[in-house]
Amino acid sequence: MTYALQILYILYKITELAMSETPQYGLEQARAQLPHIASEAVAGCSSVITRHGKPVAVVVPVDQWRDQQIRSLKQGGVLALRGSGCGLWPQGAAAAVAKLRDEWT
């Protein structure tokens, strides 16, 4: 196993361990227990919501989410680009794209 694969495997296991310690709720169960899940978030605990056993959402405390947003912006990630494309496409851009698509079909 290469070094990169070993690192990926370790990260996967760490994530798996963290997920196993985090309370998980099926979608219907989460819907029924939303006030409880929200109370857990206020108390600082995260919860994972699953659909058919696969994680689809995470409820986290607002402060934790806000801190992550700030870290992402400081690191210059994709979120830093949010809104930067405003005005790049003229009005009617959808029609121009549709016309280009029609040329290929």
XYZ file of C-alpha atoms in Angstrom:
105
model
C 0.000 0.000 0.000
C 1.435 3.367 -0.965
C 1.966 6.136 1.546
C -0.912 8.187 0.104
C -3.297 5.241 0.385
C -2.200 4.659 3.971
C -2.977 8.277 4.825
C -6.381 8.057 3.126
C -7.137 4.860 5.015
C -6.181 6.456 8.337
C -8.358 9.497 7.590
C -11.225 7.183 6.657
C -10.887 5.289 9.935
C -10.736 8.510 11.960
C -13.899 9.727 10.233
C -15.568 6.368 10.784
C -14.687 6.486 14.486
C -15.966 10.044 14.842
C -19.192 9.100 13.065
C -19.712 6.097 15.352
C -19.474 8.340 18.437
C -21.907 10.884 16.992
C -25.597 10.115 17.516
C -27.240 8.962 14.290
C -30.904 9.242 13.417
C -32.809 7.811 10.499
C -34.678 10.411 8.477
C -38.104 9.586 9.943
C -36.687 9.318 13.458
C -34.954 12.690 13.035
C -38.202 14.251 11.867
C -39.985 12.956 14.961
C -37.169 13.962 17.333
C -36.158 17.288 15.794
C -36.707 19.270 19.034
C -34.403 16.833 20.865
C -31.767 17.010 18.108
C -31.926 20.813 18.199
C -31.486 20.745 21.988
C -28.418 18.543 21.552
C -27.001 21.058 19.074
C -27.597 23.906 21.533
C -25.728 21.832 24.139
C -22.780 21.491 21.730
C -23.392 17.999 20.321
C -23.555 17.141 16.631
C -25.970 14.603 15.144
C -25.910 12.697 11.864
C -29.092 12.134 9.870
C -29.114 9.079 7.626
C -31.259 7.802 4.774
C -31.160 4.056 4.217
C -28.147 3.885 6.543
C -26.086 6.435 4.613
C -25.267 9.855 6.115
C -27.091 12.659 4.286
C -26.934 15.571 6.741
C -25.275 16.718 9.931
C -26.832 18.970 12.551
C -24.078 20.916 14.301
C -24.019 23.756 16.817
C -24.237 27.145 15.094
C -20.909 28.290 16.553
C -19.160 25.223 15.135
C -20.713 25.813 11.709
C -19.832 29.518 11.800
C -16.217 28.746 12.776
C -15.955 26.309 9.856
C -17.304 28.918 7.453
C -14.727 31.441 8.653
C -11.888 28.881 8.360
C -12.981 28.040 4.819
C -12.974 31.697 3.831
C -9.568 32.302 5.399
C -8.112 29.301 3.586
C -9.324 30.657 0.268
C -11.451 27.603 -0.439
C -14.351 27.374 -2.829
C -16.569 29.339 -0.463
C -14.284 32.338 -0.926
C -15.455 32.439 -4.553
C -19.137 32.687 -3.625
C -20.711 35.549 -5.563
C -17.584 36.273 -7.592
C -19.258 35.300 -10.858
C -22.026 37.879 -10.599
C -22.351 39.798 -13.844
C -20.106 37.504 -15.881
C -23.006 36.344 -18.018
C -25.187 38.879 -19.808
C -28.952 38.869 -19.594
C -30.295 36.132 -21.815
C -27.297 33.865 -21.210
C -29.621 30.883 -20.873
C -30.841 31.411 -24.443
C -27.251 31.625 -25.709
C -26.342 28.377 -23.951
C -29.473 26.684 -25.316
C -28.521 27.802 -28.833
C -25.029 26.354 -28.425
C -26.481 23.080 -27.167
C -28.833 22.921 -30.142
C -25.843 23.154 -32.486
C -24.477 19.914 -31.042
C -27.686 17.912 -31.278
